[in-house]
């Protein structure tokens, strides 16, 4: 029998109050409550968990993860063997392997403006066949060039071509989670997350989707309320201050609803049918591969031939820079 249930897991060292509050809002929503479980992974094993009937709090011993091959996924940045990323991957790849068909992994400084903004993306991509990796980008390195970014770290872990993205908020299918589990079982460690997810997905012919709603997941940016107003269905990173996140959610909940617009007409102006899908390759339209920190708007380029050993990359919607997508009123 196929698995139909999904999970949302916030990744934290210690969860702040606003993260718990929003997780509870997700758990209460009738569109999610029957088929989606809400988790908060807590890296600090000394943190005292408060009883909560809506949220599953998880703490896992570091040695348990390391012994099973789930470690070092963010050692390049954090210089720690085991953090919440390793623990969440161990939990959903191995411990709960038979429980979930799709899992969202979300760092706690990612801001989702509303439950509707989560449900909108979740309903598009969590169903089987809609995508195996839902992420911000899919930058490619076809021939193993190690002169830029952190590509030298990939050597010995994967053969080219390589791929990477910001992964502060991603969705993973069971196929991708099983692929990660196989890697951990064989290699007894996890590669750096910013190239692991994309490279494993592409080299195993899985479907990678880069929705415009995740284009605002970036390394560093001073997001404002105006940015959120322009793109209310987008997810934003970074938003480290819990008080600002809470204030913005309240503003969103109380925001005046604009009169309905002719979204079909607007969509025709902003995009053509040929722009709906296509490979996002390292083409002349994209230019030189960016290095973090960066912020690049989605853009359309003619689809190049797929590189060797490649999966399928889909850009689900294309729109000009500085123009919000034509979100329908809700």
XYZ file of N, CA and C in Angstrom, residues 128-270:
429
model
N 2.320 12.743 -5.217
C 3.260 11.882 -5.935
C 3.340 12.280 -7.406
N 4.563 12.401 -7.895
C 4.781 12.725 -9.293
C 4.923 14.202 -9.586
N 4.622 15.060 -8.608
C 4.691 16.503 -8.849
C 6.098 17.061 -8.678
N 6.944 16.349 -7.968
C 8.317 16.807 -7.771
C 8.995 15.985 -6.698
N 10.290 15.736 -6.877
C 11.064 14.987 -5.886
C 11.906 15.905 -5.010
N 12.345 17.027 -5.565
C 13.049 18.046 -4.785
C 12.455 19.394 -5.157
N 11.865 20.055 -4.178
C 11.321 21.396 -4.366
C 12.293 22.347 -3.676
N 12.955 23.196 -4.453
C 14.016 24.017 -3.870
C 14.153 25.330 -4.628
N 15.038 26.176 -4.131
C 15.182 27.536 -4.636
C 15.765 27.585 -6.051
N 16.845 26.843 -6.295
C 17.521 26.899 -7.593
C 18.088 25.522 -7.926
N 18.708 25.451 -9.099
C 19.409 24.224 -9.472
C 20.627 24.595 -10.315
N 21.548 25.332 -9.687
C 22.763 25.737 -10.392
C 23.598 24.503 -10.713
N 24.154 24.474 -11.918
C 24.866 23.277 -12.344
C 26.343 23.548 -12.593
N 27.119 22.519 -12.395
C 28.555 22.531 -12.661
C 28.827 21.253 -13.448
N 28.801 21.366 -14.761
C 28.783 20.180 -15.612
C 30.098 19.413 -15.611
N 31.216 20.131 -15.489
C 32.499 19.476 -15.745
C 33.432 19.468 -14.542
N 32.901 19.741 -13.352
C 33.719 19.622 -12.150
C 34.686 20.762 -11.927
N 34.305 21.977 -12.322
C 35.136 23.155 -12.080
C 35.136 23.473 -10.583
N 36.304 23.475 -9.958
C 36.394 23.698 -8.510
C 36.919 25.083 -8.155
N 36.944 26.004 -9.113
C 37.563 27.314 -8.872
C 36.615 28.322 -8.230
N 35.318 28.020 -8.158
C 34.361 28.963 -7.582
C 33.564 28.287 -6.477
N 32.827 29.129 -5.739
C 31.930 28.697 -4.665
C 32.648 27.699 -3.759
N 31.972 26.623 -3.363
C 32.556 25.593 -2.496
C 32.710 24.275 -3.251
N 32.851 24.371 -4.575
C 32.842 23.158 -5.391
C 33.990 22.210 -5.058
N 35.089 22.713 -4.538
C 36.208 21.813 -4.229
C 35.818 20.773 -3.186
N 34.796 21.077 -2.379
C 34.366 20.128 -1.353
C 33.654 18.915 -1.949
N 33.193 19.028 -3.188
C 32.438 17.928 -3.801
C 33.359 16.807 -4.269
N 34.619 17.144 -4.501
C 35.562 16.167 -5.057
C 35.645 14.941 -4.148
N 35.493 13.767 -4.743
C 35.542 12.521 -3.992
C 34.201 12.074 -3.448
N 33.213 12.972 -3.490
C 31.879 12.622 -2.992
C 30.912 12.318 -4.134
N 31.043 13.062 -5.231
C 30.243 12.826 -6.433
C 31.124 13.044 -7.654
N 30.843 12.299 -8.709
C 31.421 12.606 -10.009
C 30.575 13.689 -10.664
N 31.175 14.545 -11.511
C 30.371 15.548 -12.213
C 29.337 14.861 -13.118
N 28.245 15.550 -13.459
C 27.939 16.950 -13.138
C 27.439 17.121 -11.709
N 27.655 18.331 -11.172
C 27.233 18.672 -9.823
C 26.174 19.769 -9.886
N 25.385 19.863 -8.813
C 24.294 20.841 -8.767
C 24.171 21.375 -7.344
N 23.691 22.621 -7.218
C 23.517 23.141 -5.863
C 22.406 24.178 -5.799
N 21.979 24.454 -4.551
C 20.917 25.417 -4.279
C 21.014 25.841 -2.826
N 20.406 26.976 -2.504
C 20.094 27.250 -1.111
C 19.018 26.255 -0.687
N 19.128 25.715 0.509
C 18.186 24.672 0.933
C 17.568 24.993 2.294
N 17.378 26.277 2.575
C 16.807 26.675 3.864
C 15.370 26.206 4.019
N 14.702 25.946 2.911
C 13.352 25.373 2.930
C 13.213 24.536 1.670
N 13.023 23.235 1.844
C 12.926 22.333 0.695
C 11.851 21.288 0.943
N 11.341 20.736 -0.145
C 10.439 19.595 -0.078
C 11.107 18.385 -0.698
N 10.948 17.220 -0.066
C 11.603 15.990 -0.525
C 10.586 14.865 -0.657
N 10.608 14.195 -1.794
C 9.754 13.027 -1.978
C 10.383 11.810 -1.299
N 9.594 10.754 -1.164
C 10.126 9.514 -0.608
C 11.241 8.961 -1.491
N 11.139 9.131 -2.802
C 12.208 8.662 -3.692
C 13.531 9.331 -3.347
N 13.495 10.644 -3.133
C 14.729 11.353 -2.809
C 15.232 10.963 -1.425
N 14.341 10.853 -0.460
C 14.763 10.461 0.887
C 15.384 9.065 0.883
N 14.832 8.159 0.089
C 15.413 6.816 -0.012
C 16.782 6.861 -0.687
N 16.942 7.761 -1.649
C 18.241 7.927 -2.303
C 19.285 8.430 -1.311
N 18.883 9.369 -0.450
C 19.790 9.866 0.592
C 20.127 8.745 1.574
N 19.124 7.949 1.932
C 19.356 6.827 2.850
C 20.367 5.842 2.270
N 20.260 5.572 0.980
C 21.215 4.660 0.338
C 22.629 5.227 0.375
N 22.749 6.537 0.150
C 24.074 7.168 0.195
C 24.660 7.055 1.604
N 23.844 7.374 2.615
C 24.325 7.306 3.998
C 24.727 5.882 4.377
N 23.980 4.915 3.891
C 24.288 3.519 4.206
C 25.600 3.084 3.555
N 25.835 3.539 2.340
C 27.040 3.129 1.621
C 28.272 3.919 2.046
N 28.126 5.234 2.221
C 29.281 6.095 2.476
C 29.516 6.365 3.960
N 28.488 6.179 4.779
C 28.557 6.392 6.230
C 28.774 7.856 6.605
N 28.349 8.773 5.745
C 28.342 10.203 6.059
C 27.412 10.869 5.057
N 27.121 12.148 5.287
C 26.322 12.930 4.346
C 27.154 14.088 3.809
N 27.099 14.349 2.504
C 27.800 15.507 1.943
C 27.095 16.807 2.331
N 27.731 17.911 2.015
C 27.202 19.236 2.317
C 25.820 19.411 1.677
N 24.862 19.863 2.482
C 23.465 19.905 2.053
C 23.233 20.756 0.810
N 24.015 21.820 0.610
C 23.720 22.736 -0.492
C 24.047 22.150 -1.862
N 24.802 21.061 -1.909
C 24.942 20.349 -3.180
C 24.441 18.909 -3.109
N 24.261 18.366 -1.919
C 23.838 16.971 -1.801
C 22.460 16.730 -2.401
N 21.459 17.518 -1.980
C 20.095 17.264 -2.426
C 19.985 17.346 -3.945
N 20.494 18.442 -4.512
C 20.346 18.648 -5.950
C 21.127 17.624 -6.760
N 22.361 17.337 -6.334
C 23.181 16.402 -7.102
C 22.610 14.991 -7.049
N 22.184 14.550 -5.880
C 21.568 13.222 -5.793
C 20.300 13.148 -6.633
N 19.490 14.196 -6.588
C 18.249 14.187 -7.368
C 18.542 14.119 -8.858
N 19.430 14.964 -9.338
C 19.706 15.018 -10.770
C 20.408 13.760 -11.265
N 21.361 13.260 -10.496
C 22.093 12.080 -10.955
C 21.265 10.803 -10.868
N 20.158 10.858 -10.143
C 19.266 9.696 -10.064
C 17.979 9.911 -10.853
N 18.015 10.888 -11.768
C 16.922 11.121 -12.715
C 15.605 11.445 -12.017
N 15.690 12.203 -10.935
C 14.497 12.638 -10.228
C 14.092 14.030 -10.710
N 12.897 14.443 -10.333
C 12.349 15.713 -10.802
C 12.647 16.822 -9.793
N 13.348 17.849 -10.249
C 13.676 19.011 -9.422
C 12.807 20.176 -9.874
N 12.111 20.801 -8.937
C 11.227 21.917 -9.249
C 11.712 23.157 -8.506
N 11.811 24.273 -9.226
C 12.227 25.554 -8.643
C 11.072 26.542 -8.723
N 10.139 26.506 -7.773
C 8.991 27.413 -7.836
C 9.413 28.854 -7.585
N 8.747 29.823 -8.201
C 9.072 31.223 -7.930
C 8.817 31.604 -6.480
N 7.925 30.878 -5.802
C 7.654 31.179 -4.390
C 8.887 30.977 -3.513
N 9.853 30.188 -3.987
C 11.081 29.965 -3.214
C 12.247 30.815 -3.717
N 11.999 31.695 -4.679
C 13.081 32.542 -5.193
C 13.577 33.528 -4.142
N 12.799 33.749 -3.095
C 13.186 34.668 -2.022
C 13.844 33.929 -0.852
N 14.262 32.706 -1.082
C 15.123 31.984 -0.139
C 16.561 32.280 -0.553
N 17.211 33.194 0.146
C 18.556 33.625 -0.230
C 19.456 33.627 1.000
N 20.745 33.841 0.751
C 21.707 33.791 1.854
C 21.563 34.989 2.781
N 21.486 36.177 2.198
C 21.429 37.382 3.025
C 20.610 38.446 2.315
N 19.600 38.965 2.996
C 18.769 40.033 2.444
C 17.985 40.666 3.589
N 17.793 41.973 3.525
C 16.995 42.671 4.536
C 15.553 42.772 4.040
N 14.804 41.718 4.267
C 13.420 41.697 3.803
C 12.568 42.666 4.621
N 11.603 43.292 3.953
C 10.713 44.243 4.607
C 9.263 43.803 4.430
N 8.379 44.477 5.138
C 6.950 44.209 4.999
C 6.488 44.451 3.561
N 7.097 45.429 2.888
C 6.717 45.714 1.503
C 7.029 44.527 0.594
N 8.156 43.862 0.831
C 8.476 42.666 0.041
C 7.404 41.593 0.237
N 6.982 41.421 1.472
C 5.974 40.396 1.767
C 4.645 40.753 1.117
N 4.271 42.027 1.177
C 3.027 42.467 0.544
C 3.040 42.189 -0.954
N 4.186 42.401 -1.589
C 4.282 42.197 -3.031
C 4.146 40.726 -3.408
N 4.655 39.848 -2.548
C 4.652 38.417 -2.869
C 4.170 37.619 -1.661
N 2.889 37.677 -1.375
C 2.373 37.076 -0.139
C 2.436 35.557 -0.113
N 2.611 34.917 -1.261
C 2.728 33.458 -1.279
C 4.172 32.984 -1.273
N 5.126 33.920 -1.281
C 6.537 33.534 -1.246
C 6.973 33.166 0.165
N 8.006 32.335 0.231
C 8.686 32.044 1.486
C 9.996 32.834 1.476
N 10.390 33.364 2.639
C 11.525 34.280 2.707
C 12.592 33.767 3.676
N 13.830 33.941 3.288
C 14.977 33.669 4.162
C 16.035 34.718 3.854
N 16.675 35.283 4.909
C 16.511 34.980 6.332
C 15.561 35.957 7.033
N 14.913 35.449 8.080
C 14.104 36.251 9.000
C 14.402 35.741 10.400
N 15.480 36.225 10.996
C 15.953 35.637 12.247
C 15.214 36.142 13.481
N 14.651 37.335 13.412
C 14.014 37.933 14.583
C 12.583 37.420 14.727
N 12.316 36.680 15.793
C 10.987 36.084 15.953
C 9.899 37.137 16.134
N 10.235 38.279 16.725
C 9.239 39.326 16.946
C 8.813 39.956 15.618
N 9.767 40.137 14.707
C 9.432 40.677 13.388
C 8.602 39.663 12.604
N 8.951 38.390 12.702
C 8.138 37.365 12.034
C 6.704 37.399 12.553
N 6.555 37.484 13.858
C 5.212 37.504 14.452
C 4.433 38.739 14.001
N 5.087 39.899 14.029
C 4.422 41.137 13.609
C 3.982 41.056 12.150
N 4.838 40.509 11.303
C 4.485 40.416 9.885
C 3.338 39.441 9.643
N 3.287 38.371 10.412
C 2.151 37.445 10.269
C 0.845 38.115 10.684
N 0.900 38.911 11.748
C -0.303 39.627 12.179
C -0.733 40.637 11.122
N 0.231 41.336 10.540
C -0.093 42.270 9.458
C -0.729 41.538 8.288
N -0.180 40.376 7.961
C -0.721 39.610 6.848
C -2.145 39.164 7.140
N -2.386 38.728 8.369
C -3.727 38.267 8.737
C -4.743 39.398 8.686
N -4.287 40.618 8.976
C -5.197 41.761 9.030
C -5.169 42.613 7.764
N -4.377 42.176 6.794
C -4.185 43.000 5.594
C -5.497 43.189 4.841
N -5.649 44.393 4.326
C -6.821 44.690 3.506
C -6.728 43.906 2.218
N -7.818 43.273 1.832
C -7.861 42.490 0.610
C -8.185 43.398 -0.565
N -7.284 43.421 -1.531
C -7.500 44.256 -2.715
C -8.623 43.683 -3.561
N -9.323 44.531 -4.345
C -10.362 44.019 -5.243
C -9.774 43.014 -6.215
N -10.551 42.000 -6.584
C -10.046 40.991 -7.522
C -9.589 41.633 -8.822
N -8.485 41.125 -9.349
C -7.973 41.602 -10.620
C -8.168 40.524 -11.673
N -8.068 40.935 -12.906
C -8.160 39.982 -14.003
C -6.817 39.277 -14.112
N -6.638 38.247 -13.289
C -5.337 37.585 -13.215
C -4.993 36.863 -14.503
N -6.011 36.408 -15.243
C -5.727 35.720 -16.504
C -5.090 36.676 -17.501
N -5.625 37.908 -17.562
C -5.061 38.896 -18.467
C -3.644 39.269 -18.055
N -3.424 39.427 -16.723
C -2.090 39.765 -16.247
C -1.105 38.658 -16.574
N -1.542 37.413 -16.425
C -0.653 36.292 -16.705
C -0.247 36.276 -18.168
N -1.189 36.642 -19.060
C -0.867 36.659 -20.479
C 0.173 37.717 -20.805
N 0.152 38.821 -20.053
C 1.134 39.876 -20.275
C 2.504 39.439 -19.791
N 2.551 38.745 -18.644
C 3.824 38.446 -17.998
C 4.492 37.177 -18.493
